[in-house]
C-alpha cells in the first residue's frame, strides 16, 4: 500500500521534471510506503547519493519508519528500468533486504488515469529485480489527491536533494503534502 503523502510526492516529483528522470527513496515498513524522499532529477553521482542516504538515515532514525526502497520515473513515456536504478537498488537491498523499486508509469500521469500509475519490482538472489504481479494499493481518494496536486500546483513547493545542493535554503527533507 502507498500512503497519500508518498503518492503525492512521487507524482509531484515526476510532474515537476517531466523532461528528466527522477529518483527518490521510499520510507515505511513492510505493510505501507508511508513517505517518499525526492533525491535527484537527472543524472547523479555516487558521492551525492551516499551523502543523501546518510542524511535520510539520520533524519528517519528517530521514527518508527525505515528505508524500504526507491522510486524512479523516466523522461520518456516508455522507459525500461535503467541499470543505474537497479545498481542503486542493489546497494539499498544489501542494507534493507526486503526493499522494492517503484517505477512511475509515465503513460498514466493524467490524474484521471491513475490505475496503473506505479509498478512494483522486488528482488530475489537468483533472478535479481523483476516486476511483481502485486498491484500497489493506492489511497481511496487517489483521484482527488492527484487532481489537487495538479490544480494547486503542489510540485512547485517540492524540493529534491539536487535542489538543495543548488540552494541550501530548500529543505528537501521537509516536503509536506
Tab-separated table of C-alpha atoms in Angstrom:
chain	number	residue	atom	x	y	z
A	1	UNK	CA	0.000	0.000	0.000
A	2	UNK	CA	1.086	3.566	-0.634
A	3	UNK	CA	0.088	6.351	1.782
A	4	UNK	CA	-1.235	9.631	0.389
A	5	UNK	CA	1.839	11.778	1.216
A	6	UNK	CA	4.180	9.307	-0.501
A	7	UNK	CA	1.990	9.084	-3.588
A	8	UNK	CA	1.695	12.865	-3.866
A	9	UNK	CA	5.459	13.383	-3.533
A	10	UNK	CA	6.287	10.760	-6.149
A	11	UNK	CA	3.700	12.216	-8.527
A	12	UNK	CA	4.766	15.832	-7.884
A	13	UNK	CA	8.446	14.959	-8.402
A	14	UNK	CA	7.679	13.399	-11.796
A	15	UNK	CA	5.400	16.308	-12.792
A	16	UNK	CA	7.947	18.951	-11.765
A	17	UNK	CA	10.637	17.455	-14.034
A	18	UNK	CA	8.793	15.824	-16.965
A	19	UNK	CA	11.841	16.212	-19.209
A	20	UNK	CA	14.219	14.417	-16.815
A	21	UNK	CA	14.451	11.144	-14.925
A	22	UNK	CA	13.598	11.499	-11.250
A	23	UNK	CA	14.755	9.285	-8.405
A	24	UNK	CA	13.902	9.090	-4.721
A	25	UNK	CA	13.818	6.917	-1.633
A	26	UNK	CA	10.784	5.165	-0.156
A	27	UNK	CA	10.224	5.200	3.606
A	28	UNK	CA	7.897	2.926	5.539
A	29	UNK	CA	7.534	-0.662	6.665
A	30	UNK	CA	6.623	-3.971	5.026
A	31	UNK	CA	2.938	-3.036	5.025
A	32	UNK	CA	2.999	0.545	3.755
A	33	UNK	CA	5.060	3.059	1.803
A	34	UNK	CA	4.489	5.929	4.232
A	35	UNK	CA	6.699	8.608	2.714
A	36	UNK	CA	8.897	9.386	-0.275
A	37	UNK	CA	12.072	11.465	-0.220
A	38	UNK	CA	12.824	13.076	-3.603
A	39	UNK	CA	16.550	12.950	-4.346
A	40	UNK	CA	17.528	13.659	-7.924
A	41	UNK	CA	16.283	14.953	-11.252
A	42	UNK	CA	18.632	13.883	-13.982
A	43	UNK	CA	21.914	12.020	-13.588
A	44	UNK	CA	23.679	11.824	-10.238
A	45	UNK	CA	26.990	10.700	-8.799
A	46	UNK	CA	27.657	8.105	-6.107
A	47	UNK	CA	29.093	10.599	-3.560
A	48	UNK	CA	25.889	12.699	-3.743
A	49	UNK	CA	23.795	9.556	-3.300
A	50	UNK	CA	25.840	8.381	-0.299
A	51	UNK	CA	25.564	11.798	1.351
A	52	UNK	CA	21.814	11.897	0.773
A	53	UNK	CA	21.387	8.365	2.167
A	54	UNK	CA	23.338	9.247	5.313
A	55	UNK	CA	21.162	12.315	5.850
A	56	UNK	CA	17.966	10.310	5.274
A	57	UNK	CA	19.063	7.580	7.690
A	58	UNK	CA	19.868	10.198	10.312
A	59	UNK	CA	16.584	12.052	9.751
A	60	UNK	CA	14.409	8.918	9.998
A	61	UNK	CA	16.387	7.168	12.764
A	62	UNK	CA	14.173	8.771	15.422
A	63	UNK	CA	10.996	7.499	13.791
A	64	UNK	CA	9.396	4.084	13.516
A	65	UNK	CA	9.993	4.041	9.737
A	66	UNK	CA	12.942	2.876	7.691
A	67	UNK	CA	14.137	2.885	4.103
A	68	UNK	CA	12.185	0.304	2.130
A	69	UNK	CA	13.322	1.007	-1.416
A	70	UNK	CA	13.444	3.599	-4.149
A	71	UNK	CA	11.272	5.093	-6.863
A	72	UNK	CA	12.031	6.156	-10.392
A	73	UNK	CA	10.289	7.934	-13.261
A	74	UNK	CA	11.930	8.123	-16.661
A	75	UNK	CA	11.956	11.078	-19.003
A	76	UNK	CA	10.305	9.085	-21.816
A	77	UNK	CA	6.854	7.522	-21.991
A	78	UNK	CA	8.281	4.013	-22.259
A	79	UNK	CA	11.341	3.825	-20.042
A	80	UNK	CA	12.567	0.362	-19.107
A	81	UNK	CA	14.096	0.047	-15.667
A	82	UNK	CA	17.597	1.519	-16.166
A	83	UNK	CA	20.721	-0.217	-14.930
A	84	UNK	CA	21.664	2.713	-12.668
A	85	UNK	CA	18.361	2.279	-10.788
A	86	UNK	CA	18.926	-1.444	-10.286
A	87	UNK	CA	22.546	-0.781	-9.238
A	88	UNK	CA	21.418	1.728	-6.614
A	89	UNK	CA	18.599	-0.587	-5.563
A	90	UNK	CA	21.133	-3.411	-5.157
A	91	UNK	CA	23.012	-1.246	-2.654
A	92	UNK	CA	19.759	-0.489	-0.831
A	93	UNK	CA	18.689	-4.151	-0.742
A	94	UNK	CA	22.094	-5.092	0.721
A	95	UNK	CA	21.250	-2.871	3.725
A	96	UNK	CA	17.466	-3.378	3.740
A	97	UNK	CA	16.740	-6.903	2.417
A	98	UNK	CA	13.014	-6.537	1.687
A	99	UNK	CA	13.440	-3.399	-0.426
A	100	UNK	CA	11.377	-2.666	-3.519
A	101	UNK	CA	11.618	-0.449	-6.584
A	102	UNK	CA	8.579	1.539	-7.624
A	103	UNK	CA	8.503	2.855	-11.177
A	104	UNK	CA	6.115	5.558	-12.330
A	105	UNK	CA	4.210	4.592	-15.464
A	106	UNK	CA	4.501	7.842	-17.412
A	107	UNK	CA	1.534	6.936	-19.624
A	108	UNK	CA	-0.667	7.131	-16.516
A	109	UNK	CA	0.437	10.599	-15.354
A	110	UNK	CA	-3.009	12.042	-16.009
A	111	UNK	CA	-4.873	12.139	-12.661
A	112	UNK	CA	-7.885	10.549	-14.351
A	113	UNK	CA	-5.828	7.536	-15.489
A	114	UNK	CA	-4.035	6.578	-12.289
A	115	UNK	CA	-4.984	2.887	-12.052
A	116	UNK	CA	-1.577	1.597	-13.154
A	117	UNK	CA	0.439	4.643	-12.116
A	118	UNK	CA	3.006	2.654	-10.115
A	119	UNK	CA	4.750	-0.609	-10.964
A	120	UNK	CA	6.477	-2.547	-8.196
A	121	UNK	CA	9.684	-4.561	-8.587
A	122	UNK	CA	11.060	-6.961	-5.996
A	123	UNK	CA	14.455	-8.604	-5.639
A	124	UNK	CA	15.485	-12.225	-5.376
A	125	UNK	CA	19.043	-13.535	-5.183
A	126	UNK	CA	18.528	-15.799	-8.206
A	127	UNK	CA	16.555	-13.549	-10.557
A	128	UNK	CA	17.537	-10.029	-9.499
A	129	UNK	CA	14.902	-7.309	-9.946
A	130	UNK	CA	11.603	-8.358	-11.516
A	131	UNK	CA	8.195	-6.778	-11.831
A	132	UNK	CA	5.798	-8.227	-9.296
A	133	UNK	CA	2.251	-9.286	-10.020
A	134	UNK	CA	1.215	-7.447	-6.866
A	135	UNK	CA	-0.619	-4.210	-7.544
A	136	UNK	CA	0.287	-1.485	-5.061
A	137	UNK	CA	-2.894	-0.386	-3.348
A	138	UNK	CA	-3.447	3.350	-3.549
A	139	UNK	CA	-5.412	5.561	-1.155
A	140	UNK	CA	-9.171	5.505	-1.722
A	141	UNK	CA	-9.137	9.207	-2.576
A	142	UNK	CA	-6.281	8.919	-5.104
A	143	UNK	CA	-8.183	10.748	-7.849
A	144	UNK	CA	-8.843	13.722	-5.573
A	145	UNK	CA	-5.248	13.751	-4.278
A	146	UNK	CA	-3.733	13.790	-7.762
A	147	UNK	CA	-6.206	16.375	-9.039
A	148	UNK	CA	-5.344	18.613	-6.058
A	149	UNK	CA	-1.660	18.177	-6.824
A	150	UNK	CA	-2.363	19.404	-10.365
A	151	UNK	CA	-4.791	22.245	-9.630
A	152	UNK	CA	-2.857	23.567	-6.618
A	153	UNK	CA	0.477	23.180	-8.459
A	154	UNK	CA	1.941	21.359	-5.452
A	155	UNK	CA	5.023	20.355	-7.418
A	156	UNK	CA	6.205	23.956	-7.210
A	157	UNK	CA	6.790	23.567	-3.456
A	158	UNK	CA	8.551	20.208	-3.741
A	159	UNK	CA	12.339	20.200	-3.424
A	160	UNK	CA	14.689	17.311	-4.004
A	161	UNK	CA	18.283	16.840	-2.879
A	162	UNK	CA	19.507	18.288	-6.205
A	163	UNK	CA	17.526	21.469	-5.471
A	164	UNK	CA	19.057	21.634	-2.006
A	165	UNK	CA	22.566	21.390	-3.453
A	166	UNK	CA	21.772	24.360	-5.707
A	167	UNK	CA	20.135	26.381	-2.919
A	168	UNK	CA	20.683	25.113	0.668
A	169	UNK	CA	17.613	27.016	1.899
A	170	UNK	CA	15.427	24.459	0.074
A	171	UNK	CA	14.647	21.858	2.717
A	172	UNK	CA	14.329	18.608	0.773
A	173	UNK	CA	13.529	16.583	3.922
A	174	UNK	CA	10.537	18.736	4.851
A	175	UNK	CA	8.269	18.405	1.827
A	176	UNK	CA	4.791	18.466	3.334
A	177	UNK	CA	1.803	17.198	1.361
